Structures are given as C-alpha cells and as structure tokens.
Amino acid sequence: MSLRGRETLGLRDRGFRRPSRSARAAGDVRDSHGGRRLATGITIAAALVIAAHLVHAIALAPYYVPPAPGPWPAWIALGAVVGVGVIARSVSRQLPDWLYIVLLAGLAVPVWLDVSATAGQLHNGVTPTAAAAAGAVLMPVAAIRGSRIPLLVASIIAGVLAVEAVVQVGRAGPFVVPGLAVAASAVVPTMLVMLALEGFRRLVGRELDLSLVQSTVGTARSAVGMRASEELAQLDFDAETLLDDVGSGRIAIPVPPDAAERAGSLAARLRVRLIEGRTDTWLRHAVTESAYLSDRVTVTDPTGSAGLLSQSQRDGLLLALWLLVAEHPKGSGPPLGVQVTCREASDDTLAEPAFEMSIDVSGVSRRRVDPGTWDAIGSVGEQNVTAGADGFRIDITCRVQPNPHAGSPSARGAARPRGTLNG
C-alpha cells in the first residue's frame, strides 16, 4: 500500500478532526486579554475590604459584653479558610471542585461564630465583622470559578446578617441601620465583581470573534471561509477514503449501489460548494462565521460585488456592521436587524468603476448610532442616510479602487466591474 494510502487509513481510524484555529485564537483569554490583571485587581480589592473589616473588629473588641468571646474566634476560623485557599491557589492555577466545595462550606464556620458572638449586642454598636469579611473572600473565588454561586453564597450571608439586625430592632433602635449596612457590605462587593466579570467576558468574546472574522478582509474576491474550508476538508477526506477503498480492493468493481450512492452524494455536495464559492465573498463569510453578526445581519449579494472592495473599505464596512449590531434595540420596537444589499450602480456616468450598497437597519434610531459608525462607512464610499419609522437606510456608492496588478489577466478581468458583476 502506498504511503498516502497508509496516511488515509490512519486518518480514517482516528476520525476527522476539525481545525483548531478557533481554539488556538481563543487560547488563554485570561493571559492575552488582561484577565490575569483583572483577577489580581479583584484579589487586591478583596484584601482591602477584609482589612477594613479587621480594623473594624479591632475597634469593636472592647465593646463586647461578656460572656461573648469577642470577634477573634470567628476571625481565626476565617483566616484558616483563607489560608487553605491561598495554599491551593499557589499550588494549582485552577481551583479543584472538591476544594471549591470545601471553601464555600468552610465559610459557614466564621459566619456562625461571628453571629453567635454578636447576637443581642447591636444596641452597644457591636456588629459582625468576620461574617461580612467572608463575603469579600468570595470576590477572587468568583473571578476563578464563575460568579453565580459565589454571589448566591454572599447573598445568603448578607441575609443572615440582615435577619440578625432586624430581630434586634426593639432593643437596638437606630443601631439597626449600621447592622443592615454591614449586611449589605457582605454582598455588594461580590455583586460588583460579578458585573465587572460579565462585562469583561462580553468584551473579550466580541474581541475574539472580531479577530477571527477580520481575517476574511484579506481574502480574494471569491474564496471559501473558515467553515467552508472545514467542510471541504471533510469532503476531501471522505472522497480520498472512498477512492483508497476502491483502489485497494476493499470495495469491489463494479461499485456496489451503496458505495455508488455515497460517491454521488460527495460529488453533489462538492458541486454545490464550488458553485456557491463563485459569489461567496469575504462579506458573506464574515457574517456567517461571526457569532454576533450571524443572528442580526443578512447579506444579499448575488453577483459578489462586495469582493471588489479594497481592504481599507472592507475594514470600514466590517467595523460599521459591528458598531450597528452593538446597539440595543428599542424596548417596544422591532428586534435589531441589518440587511446589506449589493447591486450594480444605476448611474452609468460615473468616471470610476462602482457599485451600490444599501444597509437597512431596523430596531434602532439613527441618533443612537455610535458616531464612529459614520466614519467607518465614510471609508467605504459616499453615503446617503434616509430615516424611517423603526430605523434608517444607508445608501452607499462604493467606488472600486484600481488594481495595482492590472497587468495580469486575472486583474484585467477584475478591473471591468460591469462584466464582473454580471458573472
């Protein structure tokens, strides 16, 4: 058997694997997009909050009425829990599931000791401190393992402290207000961390998606995209496997009906992909392969006109679409949608080759669009904006820049936009 045949059999044995381009690009988001600095900042903020509660505990220690043991047993228990977490973090970058559960369950000990020591002493101005600091311990935990469960635990701690303050309202009077403030201090920092993390993840997700999709602006006029490349790789693998089976005698000649049907299906899929590739421009690939554009942007370009745009024009158009879908639609209006339509220029008197593009935006008004959108569209061509009831329409005259390689036969064909646009 030939070397190529052995490689094919090896591929068939281990199965077809999707290209890992997306996985490599998404890689380590924490390191490459500032996530490590964000986690470090959250840890420092948590340390400052815990230190503030410790200073508060030192100031309140003389006011504890015997037989209350004071705040120190609760703080010792909290220090033990934090110490275990620090040691585990220094040994392993990730927080194992079992240690995560132990850490969350261990916070119940300082909370219980602190609530027991301060019960009935709110009228003296004595409030829990270690229990409130336990909520701050959850801040770096939320940055490592997600924010939902730490926020839930912090809310439970805050609820316990709030109940303790409210049940003493008859005797404590106005001192209930500081008690409720301490209860809020147990959950508010974790809530702010959750909001920061959600915003950071959303930003990183958009940036990663844009980085992956932006590679399409440098492709030729008609080229397969990342998903199409994966499909073609799969078709190539299936066809090569079938041919190798026939050549090695594993499939007899004449070919059985099931193998013939399989070969016909592969040929049909390949023809469809090649026909679609004639008008599949970078714009269609950019929209299809984007997690943010694919659900909101629709492209109608039957002649592949968008492929005539230069790289700077492509960059501007892609950025404009990105800014448009980033807007939030009106509360009671239609959902946000963007329809991009390319067609031949209706004005035959233009001195330069050109085509027309229209961008219909629904669900957002013109005045709410980011000002950078208009600068980006301005790099694509001359624009005319028409406002509507539920959105607006942007008509762009896209002038095709001369090809620097006009001497080549392929470039001479691309330099005639009329013939090119007509297929």
Tab-separated table of C-alpha atoms in Angstrom:
chain	number	residue	atom	x	y	z
A	1	MET	CA	0.000	0.000	0.000
A	2	SER	CA	1.270	3.486	-0.795
A	3	LEU	CA	2.343	5.935	1.863
A	4	ARG	CA	-0.631	8.140	1.005
A	5	GLY	CA	-2.941	5.164	1.461
A	6	ARG	CA	-1.477	4.390	4.868
A	7	GLU	CA	-1.958	8.033	5.905
A	8	THR	CA	-5.559	7.871	4.705
A	9	LEU	CA	-6.205	4.705	6.694
A	10	GLY	CA	-4.662	6.331	9.749
A	11	LEU	CA	-6.908	9.361	9.342
A	12	ARG	CA	-9.935	7.137	8.945
A	13	ASP	CA	-9.058	5.174	12.074
A	14	ARG	CA	-8.804	8.206	14.287
A	15	GLY	CA	-11.628	10.121	12.574
A	16	PHE	CA	-11.773	13.555	11.064
A	17	ARG	CA	-10.813	16.379	13.393
A	18	ARG	CA	-11.967	19.947	12.990
A	19	PRO	CA	-9.226	22.543	12.557
A	20	SER	CA	-8.134	24.036	15.862
A	21	ARG	CA	-7.826	27.603	14.566
A	22	SER	CA	-10.621	28.905	16.738
A	23	ALA	CA	-9.307	27.099	19.803
A	24	ARG	CA	-5.802	28.494	19.309
A	25	ALA	CA	-7.126	32.012	18.753
A	26	ALA	CA	-9.360	31.848	21.796
A	27	GLY	CA	-6.423	30.217	23.656
A	28	ASP	CA	-5.804	31.646	27.059
A	29	VAL	CA	-8.129	34.618	27.283
A	30	ARG	CA	-7.056	35.294	30.843
A	31	ASP	CA	-3.451	35.968	29.846
A	32	SER	CA	-3.749	37.530	26.403
A	33	HIS	CA	-6.607	39.955	27.092
A	34	GLY	CA	-5.770	41.230	30.591
A	35	GLY	CA	-7.750	38.646	32.540
A	36	ARG	CA	-4.826	37.969	34.852
A	37	ARG	CA	-4.607	41.650	35.751
A	38	LEU	CA	-8.347	41.768	36.373
A	39	ALA	CA	-8.141	38.763	38.714
A	40	THR	CA	-5.163	40.337	40.500
A	41	GLY	CA	-7.044	43.600	40.920
A	42	ILE	CA	-10.070	41.779	42.324
A	43	THR	CA	-7.845	39.912	44.788
A	44	ILE	CA	-6.238	43.173	45.960
A	45	ALA	CA	-9.676	44.787	46.346
A	46	ALA	CA	-10.855	41.781	48.386
A	47	ALA	CA	-7.781	42.051	50.623
A	48	LEU	CA	-8.522	45.744	51.255
A	49	VAL	CA	-12.163	45.015	52.127
A	50	ILE	CA	-11.132	42.226	54.511
A	51	ALA	CA	-8.522	44.518	56.097
A	52	ALA	CA	-11.180	47.202	56.612
A	53	HIS	CA	-13.430	44.703	58.400
A	54	LEU	CA	-10.475	43.587	60.527
A	55	VAL	CA	-9.784	47.164	61.602
A	56	HIS	CA	-13.480	47.466	62.423
A	57	ALA	CA	-13.243	44.301	64.547
A	58	ILE	CA	-10.256	45.694	66.445
A	59	ALA	CA	-12.195	48.897	67.167
A	60	LEU	CA	-15.256	46.965	68.380
A	61	ALA	CA	-13.387	44.415	70.538
A	62	PRO	CA	-13.605	46.458	73.802
A	63	TYR	CA	-17.392	46.784	73.459
A	64	TYR	CA	-18.194	43.078	73.529
A	65	VAL	CA	-20.161	42.236	76.684
A	66	PRO	CA	-19.133	39.016	78.498
A	67	PRO	CA	-19.633	36.126	78.176
A	68	ALA	CA	-19.256	36.889	74.445
A	69	PRO	CA	-15.812	35.636	73.304
A	70	GLY	CA	-15.204	38.637	71.089
A	71	PRO	CA	-14.558	38.668	67.341
A	72	TRP	CA	-11.321	36.631	67.391
A	73	PRO	CA	-12.619	33.040	67.184
A	74	ALA	CA	-14.537	33.944	64.032
A	75	TRP	CA	-11.515	35.705	62.549
A	76	ILE	CA	-9.255	32.751	63.317
A	77	ALA	CA	-11.690	30.447	61.530
A	78	LEU	CA	-11.862	32.854	58.589
A	79	GLY	CA	-8.059	33.036	58.464
A	80	ALA	CA	-7.894	29.238	58.311
A	81	VAL	CA	-10.318	29.154	55.377
A	82	VAL	CA	-8.424	31.894	53.531
A	83	GLY	CA	-5.106	30.163	54.226
A	84	VAL	CA	-6.336	26.929	52.679
A	85	GLY	CA	-7.499	28.825	49.599
A	86	VAL	CA	-4.178	30.695	49.235
A	87	ILE	CA	-2.143	27.492	49.529
A	88	ALA	CA	-4.325	25.716	46.983
A	89	ARG	CA	-4.066	28.677	44.609
A	90	SER	CA	-0.278	28.747	44.873
A	91	VAL	CA	-0.058	25.010	44.129
A	92	SER	CA	-2.587	24.893	41.283
A	93	ARG	CA	-3.731	27.609	38.905
A	94	GLN	CA	-7.274	26.251	38.950
A	95	LEU	CA	-9.448	25.674	41.994
A	96	PRO	CA	-10.437	21.971	42.113
A	97	ASP	CA	-14.100	21.123	42.578
A	98	TRP	CA	-13.608	19.425	45.938
A	99	LEU	CA	-11.627	22.368	47.309
A	100	TYR	CA	-14.194	24.770	45.886
A	101	ILE	CA	-16.940	22.995	47.831
A	102	VAL	CA	-14.808	22.825	50.983
A	103	LEU	CA	-14.056	26.542	50.735
A	104	LEU	CA	-17.704	27.521	50.359
A	105	ALA	CA	-18.810	25.202	53.160
A	106	GLY	CA	-15.950	26.354	55.384
A	107	LEU	CA	-17.197	29.944	55.297
A	108	ALA	CA	-20.200	28.822	57.358
A	109	VAL	CA	-17.921	28.400	60.404
A	110	PRO	CA	-16.737	32.030	60.767
A	111	VAL	CA	-20.237	33.277	59.932
A	112	TRP	CA	-21.792	31.112	62.654
A	113	LEU	CA	-19.107	32.064	65.236
A	114	ASP	CA	-19.453	35.775	64.447
A	115	VAL	CA	-23.250	35.786	64.557
A	116	SER	CA	-23.186	33.871	67.869
A	117	ALA	CA	-20.698	36.340	69.383
A	118	THR	CA	-22.630	39.470	68.316
A	119	ALA	CA	-26.188	38.245	68.957
A	120	GLY	CA	-28.063	40.684	71.205
A	121	GLN	CA	-25.251	43.256	71.269
A	122	LEU	CA	-26.307	45.535	68.455
A	123	HIS	CA	-27.562	48.136	70.951
A	124	ASN	CA	-23.914	48.533	72.032
A	125	GLY	CA	-22.876	49.190	68.444
A	126	VAL	CA	-21.334	45.721	68.076
A	127	THR	CA	-21.860	44.344	64.564
A	128	PRO	CA	-20.490	41.244	62.809
A	129	THR	CA	-17.146	41.757	61.108
A	130	ALA	CA	-15.715	38.353	60.191
A	131	ALA	CA	-19.049	37.298	58.651
A	132	ALA	CA	-19.057	40.400	56.424
A	133	ALA	CA	-15.430	39.737	55.501
A	134	ALA	CA	-16.435	36.207	54.477
A	135	GLY	CA	-18.455	37.780	51.694
A	136	ALA	CA	-15.332	39.581	50.457
A	137	VAL	CA	-13.436	36.274	50.388
A	138	LEU	CA	-15.809	35.230	47.603
A	139	MET	CA	-14.610	38.032	45.315
A	140	PRO	CA	-11.465	36.284	43.971
A	141	VAL	CA	-13.344	32.976	44.017
A	142	ALA	CA	-15.857	34.497	41.590
A	143	ALA	CA	-13.002	35.516	39.276
A	144	ILE	CA	-11.668	31.943	39.225
A	145	ARG	CA	-14.763	29.746	39.185
A	146	GLY	CA	-17.616	31.946	37.972
A	147	SER	CA	-19.768	34.470	39.770
A	148	ARG	CA	-23.200	32.862	40.141
A	149	ILE	CA	-22.546	30.508	43.067
A	150	PRO	CA	-20.288	32.967	44.983
A	151	LEU	CA	-22.956	35.638	44.583
A	152	LEU	CA	-25.586	33.228	45.896
A	153	VAL	CA	-23.430	32.356	48.927
A	154	ALA	CA	-22.707	36.040	49.581
A	155	SER	CA	-26.432	36.787	49.380
A	156	ILE	CA	-27.140	34.066	51.968
A	157	ILE	CA	-24.515	35.548	54.302
A	158	ALA	CA	-25.997	39.013	53.837
A	159	GLY	CA	-29.475	37.634	54.513
A	160	VAL	CA	-28.325	36.026	57.778
A	161	LEU	CA	-26.723	39.282	58.950
A	162	ALA	CA	-29.796	41.298	57.963
A	163	VAL	CA	-32.100	38.965	59.912
A	164	GLU	CA	-29.833	39.221	62.943
A	165	ALA	CA	-30.048	43.020	62.805
A	166	VAL	CA	-33.814	43.154	62.259
A	167	VAL	CA	-34.658	40.829	65.168
A	168	GLN	CA	-32.881	43.274	67.498
A	169	VAL	CA	-34.821	46.324	66.329
A	170	GLY	CA	-36.817	46.560	69.569
A	171	ARG	CA	-33.734	46.953	71.742
A	172	ALA	CA	-31.158	48.311	69.282
A	173	GLY	CA	-33.351	51.053	67.776
A	174	PRO	CA	-31.348	53.197	65.350
A	175	PHE	CA	-28.361	50.857	65.607
A	176	VAL	CA	-30.229	48.561	63.208
A	177	VAL	CA	-29.121	50.814	60.350
A	178	PRO	CA	-25.380	50.059	60.832
A	179	GLY	CA	-26.304	46.391	61.161
A	180	LEU	CA	-28.070	46.431	57.795
A	181	ALA	CA	-25.142	48.350	56.276
A	182	VAL	CA	-22.763	45.615	57.438
A	183	ALA	CA	-25.091	43.018	55.925
A	184	ALA	CA	-25.019	44.889	52.604
A	185	SER	CA	-21.212	45.041	52.729
A	186	ALA	CA	-21.167	41.235	52.602
A	187	VAL	CA	-22.818	41.046	49.171
A	188	VAL	CA	-22.228	44.361	47.378
A	189	PRO	CA	-18.501	43.761	46.596
A	190	THR	CA	-19.262	40.333	45.126
A	191	MET	CA	-22.096	41.836	43.094
A	192	LEU	CA	-19.768	44.480	41.671
A	193	VAL	CA	-17.240	41.783	40.823
A	194	MET	CA	-19.948	39.830	39.008
A	195	LEU	CA	-20.873	42.885	36.913
A	196	ALA	CA	-17.211	43.542	36.101
A	197	LEU	CA	-16.598	39.928	35.109
A	198	GLU	CA	-19.695	39.741	32.933
A	199	GLY	CA	-18.715	42.933	31.131
A	200	PHE	CA	-15.142	41.697	30.706
A	201	ARG	CA	-16.234	38.335	29.302
A	202	ARG	CA	-18.641	40.037	26.909
A	203	LEU	CA	-15.884	42.384	25.736
A	204	VAL	CA	-13.373	39.570	25.291
A	205	GLY	CA	-15.938	37.454	23.442
A	206	ARG	CA	-16.595	40.256	20.985
A	207	GLU	CA	-12.910	40.993	20.504
A	208	LEU	CA	-12.078	37.347	19.884
A	209	ASP	CA	-14.933	36.995	17.443
A	210	LEU	CA	-13.875	40.151	15.627
A	211	SER	CA	-10.259	38.948	15.490
A	212	LEU	CA	-11.304	35.654	13.927
A	213	VAL	CA	-13.709	37.190	11.433
A	214	GLN	CA	-11.425	40.072	10.485
A	215	SER	CA	-9.120	37.630	8.721
A	216	THR	CA	-11.705	37.464	5.930
A	217	VAL	CA	-10.984	41.033	4.767
A	218	GLY	CA	-7.667	39.950	3.271
A	219	THR	CA	-9.050	37.112	1.149
A	220	ALA	CA	-9.530	37.115	-2.615
A	221	ARG	CA	-12.786	38.232	-4.196
A	222	SER	CA	-14.259	34.715	-4.179
A	223	ALA	CA	-12.795	32.469	-1.506
A	224	VAL	CA	-14.026	29.853	0.893
A	225	GLY	CA	-14.433	30.826	4.504
A	226	MET	CA	-13.332	29.040	7.641
A	227	ARG	CA	-16.462	26.918	7.912
A	228	ALA	CA	-16.428	26.160	4.210
A	229	SER	CA	-12.789	25.147	4.487
A	230	GLU	CA	-13.720	22.673	7.195
A	231	GLU	CA	-16.497	21.272	5.025
A	232	LEU	CA	-14.162	20.971	2.039
A	233	ALA	CA	-11.591	19.239	4.232
A	234	GLN	CA	-14.254	16.768	5.302
A	235	LEU	CA	-15.318	16.211	1.669
A	236	ASP	CA	-11.709	15.693	0.638
A	237	PHE	CA	-11.212	13.184	3.441
A	238	ASP	CA	-14.368	11.250	2.541
A	239	ALA	CA	-13.536	11.204	-1.178
A	240	GLU	CA	-9.945	10.104	-0.575
A	241	THR	CA	-11.108	7.352	1.752
A	242	LEU	CA	-13.596	6.110	-0.851
A	243	LEU	CA	-11.007	6.147	-3.641
A	244	ASP	CA	-8.481	4.358	-1.455
A	245	ASP	CA	-11.059	1.670	-0.649
A	246	VAL	CA	-11.698	1.149	-4.369
A	247	GLY	CA	-8.002	1.193	-5.268
A	248	SER	CA	-7.034	-1.284	-2.557
A	249	GLY	CA	-9.823	-3.690	-3.443
A	250	ARG	CA	-11.824	-3.285	-0.250
A	251	ILE	CA	-14.688	-2.135	-2.488
A	252	ALA	CA	-15.177	-4.377	-5.497
A	253	ILE	CA	-15.684	-3.206	-9.069
A	254	PRO	CA	-18.373	-2.708	-10.280
A	255	VAL	CA	-19.007	-0.485	-7.288
A	256	PRO	CA	-21.903	-1.655	-5.073
A	257	PRO	CA	-25.041	0.538	-5.017
A	258	ASP	CA	-24.399	1.912	-1.525
A	259	ALA	CA	-20.839	2.978	-2.438
A	260	ALA	CA	-22.070	4.493	-5.715
A	261	GLU	CA	-24.736	6.450	-3.859
A	262	ARG	CA	-22.110	7.658	-1.412
A	263	ALA	CA	-19.861	8.803	-4.273
A	264	GLY	CA	-22.756	10.630	-5.947
A	265	SER	CA	-23.605	12.398	-2.695
A	266	LEU	CA	-19.989	13.543	-2.295
A	267	ALA	CA	-19.898	14.835	-5.869
A	268	ALA	CA	-23.181	16.710	-5.453
A	269	ARG	CA	-22.021	18.346	-2.212
A	270	LEU	CA	-18.736	19.330	-3.828
A	271	ARG	CA	-20.503	20.869	-6.861
A	272	VAL	CA	-22.819	22.859	-4.589
A	273	ARG	CA	-19.882	24.175	-2.597
A	274	LEU	CA	-17.952	25.157	-5.744
A	275	ILE	CA	-20.977	26.917	-7.264
A	276	GLU	CA	-21.647	28.814	-4.054
A	277	GLY	CA	-17.987	29.803	-3.911
A	278	ARG	CA	-18.365	31.924	-7.052
A	279	THR	CA	-20.448	34.525	-5.199
A	280	ASP	CA	-19.376	33.752	-1.628
A	281	THR	CA	-17.356	36.874	-0.875
A	282	TRP	CA	-15.466	37.871	2.242
A	283	LEU	CA	-18.577	39.732	3.485
A	284	ARG	CA	-20.775	36.649	3.479
A	285	HIS	CA	-18.043	34.650	5.229
A	286	ALA	CA	-17.513	37.388	7.814
A	287	VAL	CA	-21.220	37.452	8.678
A	288	THR	CA	-21.660	33.673	8.650
A	289	GLU	CA	-18.624	32.930	10.798
A	290	SER	CA	-19.356	35.605	13.403
A	291	ALA	CA	-21.323	34.685	16.496
A	292	TYR	CA	-22.502	38.289	16.827
A	293	LEU	CA	-23.241	39.198	13.205
A	294	SER	CA	-24.811	35.956	12.000
A	295	ASP	CA	-28.027	36.384	14.003
A	296	ARG	CA	-28.605	40.036	13.108
A	297	VAL	CA	-27.048	40.696	9.699
A	298	THR	CA	-28.322	39.379	6.359
A	299	VAL	CA	-26.300	39.744	3.151
A	300	THR	CA	-27.816	39.811	-0.337
A	301	ASP	CA	-25.044	39.922	-2.923
A	302	PRO	CA	-25.984	37.729	-5.927
A	303	THR	CA	-23.131	38.999	-8.089
A	304	GLY	CA	-20.362	39.036	-5.477
A	305	SER	CA	-19.916	42.802	-5.687
A	306	ALA	CA	-18.527	43.109	-2.152
A	307	GLY	CA	-15.432	41.263	-3.342
A	308	LEU	CA	-14.414	44.353	-5.341
A	309	LEU	CA	-13.857	46.435	-2.202
A	310	SER	CA	-10.313	47.204	-1.168
A	311	GLN	CA	-9.000	46.073	2.197
A	312	SER	CA	-9.480	49.520	3.773
A	313	GLN	CA	-13.079	49.593	2.515
A	314	ARG	CA	-13.667	46.098	3.863
A	315	ASP	CA	-12.271	47.076	7.260
A	316	GLY	CA	-14.579	50.090	7.389
A	317	LEU	CA	-17.661	48.113	6.386
A	318	LEU	CA	-16.972	45.311	8.880
A	319	LEU	CA	-16.409	47.836	11.689
A	320	ALA	CA	-19.607	49.678	10.751
A	321	LEU	CA	-21.638	46.459	10.920
A	322	TRP	CA	-20.033	45.666	14.263
A	323	LEU	CA	-20.997	49.034	15.713
A	324	LEU	CA	-24.534	48.771	14.340
A	325	VAL	CA	-25.267	45.373	15.927
A	326	ALA	CA	-23.764	46.577	19.215
A	327	GLU	CA	-26.670	48.986	19.683
A	328	HIS	CA	-29.554	47.982	21.946
A	329	PRO	CA	-32.958	47.962	20.223
A	330	LYS	CA	-35.917	49.958	21.467
A	331	GLY	CA	-37.934	48.361	24.228
A	332	SER	CA	-41.233	48.082	22.348
A	333	GLY	CA	-39.912	48.256	18.796
A	334	PRO	CA	-38.885	45.500	16.395
A	335	PRO	CA	-35.721	43.478	17.049
A	336	LEU	CA	-32.435	44.821	15.777
A	337	GLY	CA	-31.713	43.695	12.232
A	338	VAL	CA	-29.315	44.759	9.482
A	339	GLN	CA	-29.879	43.945	5.799
A	340	VAL	CA	-26.915	44.521	3.444
A	341	THR	CA	-27.751	44.538	-0.274
A	342	CYS	CA	-25.235	44.959	-3.102
A	343	ARG	CA	-26.232	45.729	-6.698
A	344	GLU	CA	-24.835	47.310	-9.829
A	345	ALA	CA	-24.588	51.086	-9.982
A	346	SER	CA	-27.624	52.708	-11.584
A	347	ASP	CA	-25.609	55.759	-12.692
A	348	ASP	CA	-23.689	54.936	-15.892
A	349	THR	CA	-21.987	58.347	-15.956
A	350	LEU	CA	-19.586	57.583	-13.128
A	351	ALA	CA	-15.989	58.018	-14.205
A	352	GLU	CA	-14.741	55.267	-11.904
A	353	PRO	CA	-15.969	51.677	-11.578
A	354	ALA	CA	-18.530	51.485	-8.788
A	355	PHE	CA	-21.459	49.570	-7.391
A	356	GLU	CA	-24.221	50.447	-4.942
A	357	MET	CA	-24.731	49.074	-1.480
A	358	SER	CA	-27.660	49.658	0.867
A	359	ILE	CA	-27.729	48.921	4.598
A	360	ASP	CA	-31.229	48.742	6.067
A	361	VAL	CA	-31.192	48.980	9.867
A	362	SER	CA	-34.320	48.239	11.896
A	363	GLY	CA	-34.923	48.398	15.624
A	364	VAL	CA	-32.667	51.370	16.385
A	365	SER	CA	-32.862	55.057	15.507
A	366	ARG	CA	-30.157	56.980	13.698
A	367	ARG	CA	-29.404	59.266	16.632
A	368	ARG	CA	-28.474	56.303	18.843
A	369	VAL	CA	-25.788	55.018	16.468
A	370	ASP	CA	-22.180	55.351	17.586
A	371	PRO	CA	-20.544	58.338	15.812
A	372	GLY	CA	-17.660	56.065	14.809
A	373	THR	CA	-20.087	54.198	12.554
A	374	TRP	CA	-20.341	57.110	10.144
A	375	ASP	CA	-16.550	57.473	9.937
A	376	ALA	CA	-16.268	53.767	9.155
A	377	ILE	CA	-18.960	53.952	6.471
A	378	GLY	CA	-17.300	57.044	5.031
A	379	SER	CA	-14.237	54.952	4.210
A	380	VAL	CA	-16.440	52.622	2.134
A	381	GLY	CA	-17.923	55.259	-0.144
A	382	GLU	CA	-20.278	58.203	-0.485
A	383	GLN	CA	-23.296	57.759	1.781
A	384	ASN	CA	-26.864	58.985	1.949
A	385	VAL	CA	-28.975	58.284	5.043
A	386	THR	CA	-32.764	58.058	4.974
A	387	ALA	CA	-34.607	57.895	8.281
A	388	GLY	CA	-37.639	55.642	8.745
A	389	ALA	CA	-40.246	54.887	11.370
A	390	ASP	CA	-38.421	51.965	13.002
A	391	GLY	CA	-34.897	52.505	11.710
A	392	PHE	CA	-32.987	54.025	8.833
A	393	ARG	CA	-31.378	53.181	5.498
A	394	ILE	CA	-27.828	53.923	4.365
A	395	ASP	CA	-27.197	54.073	0.614
A	396	ILE	CA	-23.508	53.870	-0.291
A	397	THR	CA	-21.848	54.369	-3.654
A	398	CYS	CA	-18.798	52.112	-3.435
A	399	ARG	CA	-16.050	53.170	-5.819
A	400	VAL	CA	-13.727	50.341	-6.790
A	401	GLN	CA	-10.077	51.263	-6.434
A	402	PRO	CA	-7.790	50.373	-9.359
A	403	ASN	CA	-5.994	47.066	-9.024
A	404	PRO	CA	-2.207	47.576	-8.671
A	405	HIS	CA	-1.667	44.270	-10.523
A	406	ALA	CA	-3.722	45.292	-13.520
A	407	GLY	CA	-1.186	43.754	-15.896
A	408	SER	CA	-2.162	40.188	-15.033
A	409	PRO	CA	-5.025	38.513	-16.943
A	410	SER	CA	-6.970	37.899	-13.726
A	411	ALA	CA	-6.575	41.501	-12.665
A	412	ARG	CA	-7.704	42.747	-16.089
A	413	GLY	CA	-10.873	40.715	-15.645
A	414	ALA	CA	-11.459	42.189	-12.198
A	415	ALA	CA	-10.880	45.728	-13.497
A	416	ARG	CA	-14.043	45.521	-15.627
A	417	PRO	CA	-16.729	45.827	-12.944
A	418	ARG	CA	-19.655	45.606	-15.332
A	419	GLY	CA	-18.637	42.291	-16.753
A	420	THR	CA	-17.508	41.064	-13.382
A	421	LEU	CA	-20.726	41.979	-11.664
A	422	ASN	CA	-22.715	40.243	-14.334
A	423	GLY	CA	-20.915	36.985	-13.608
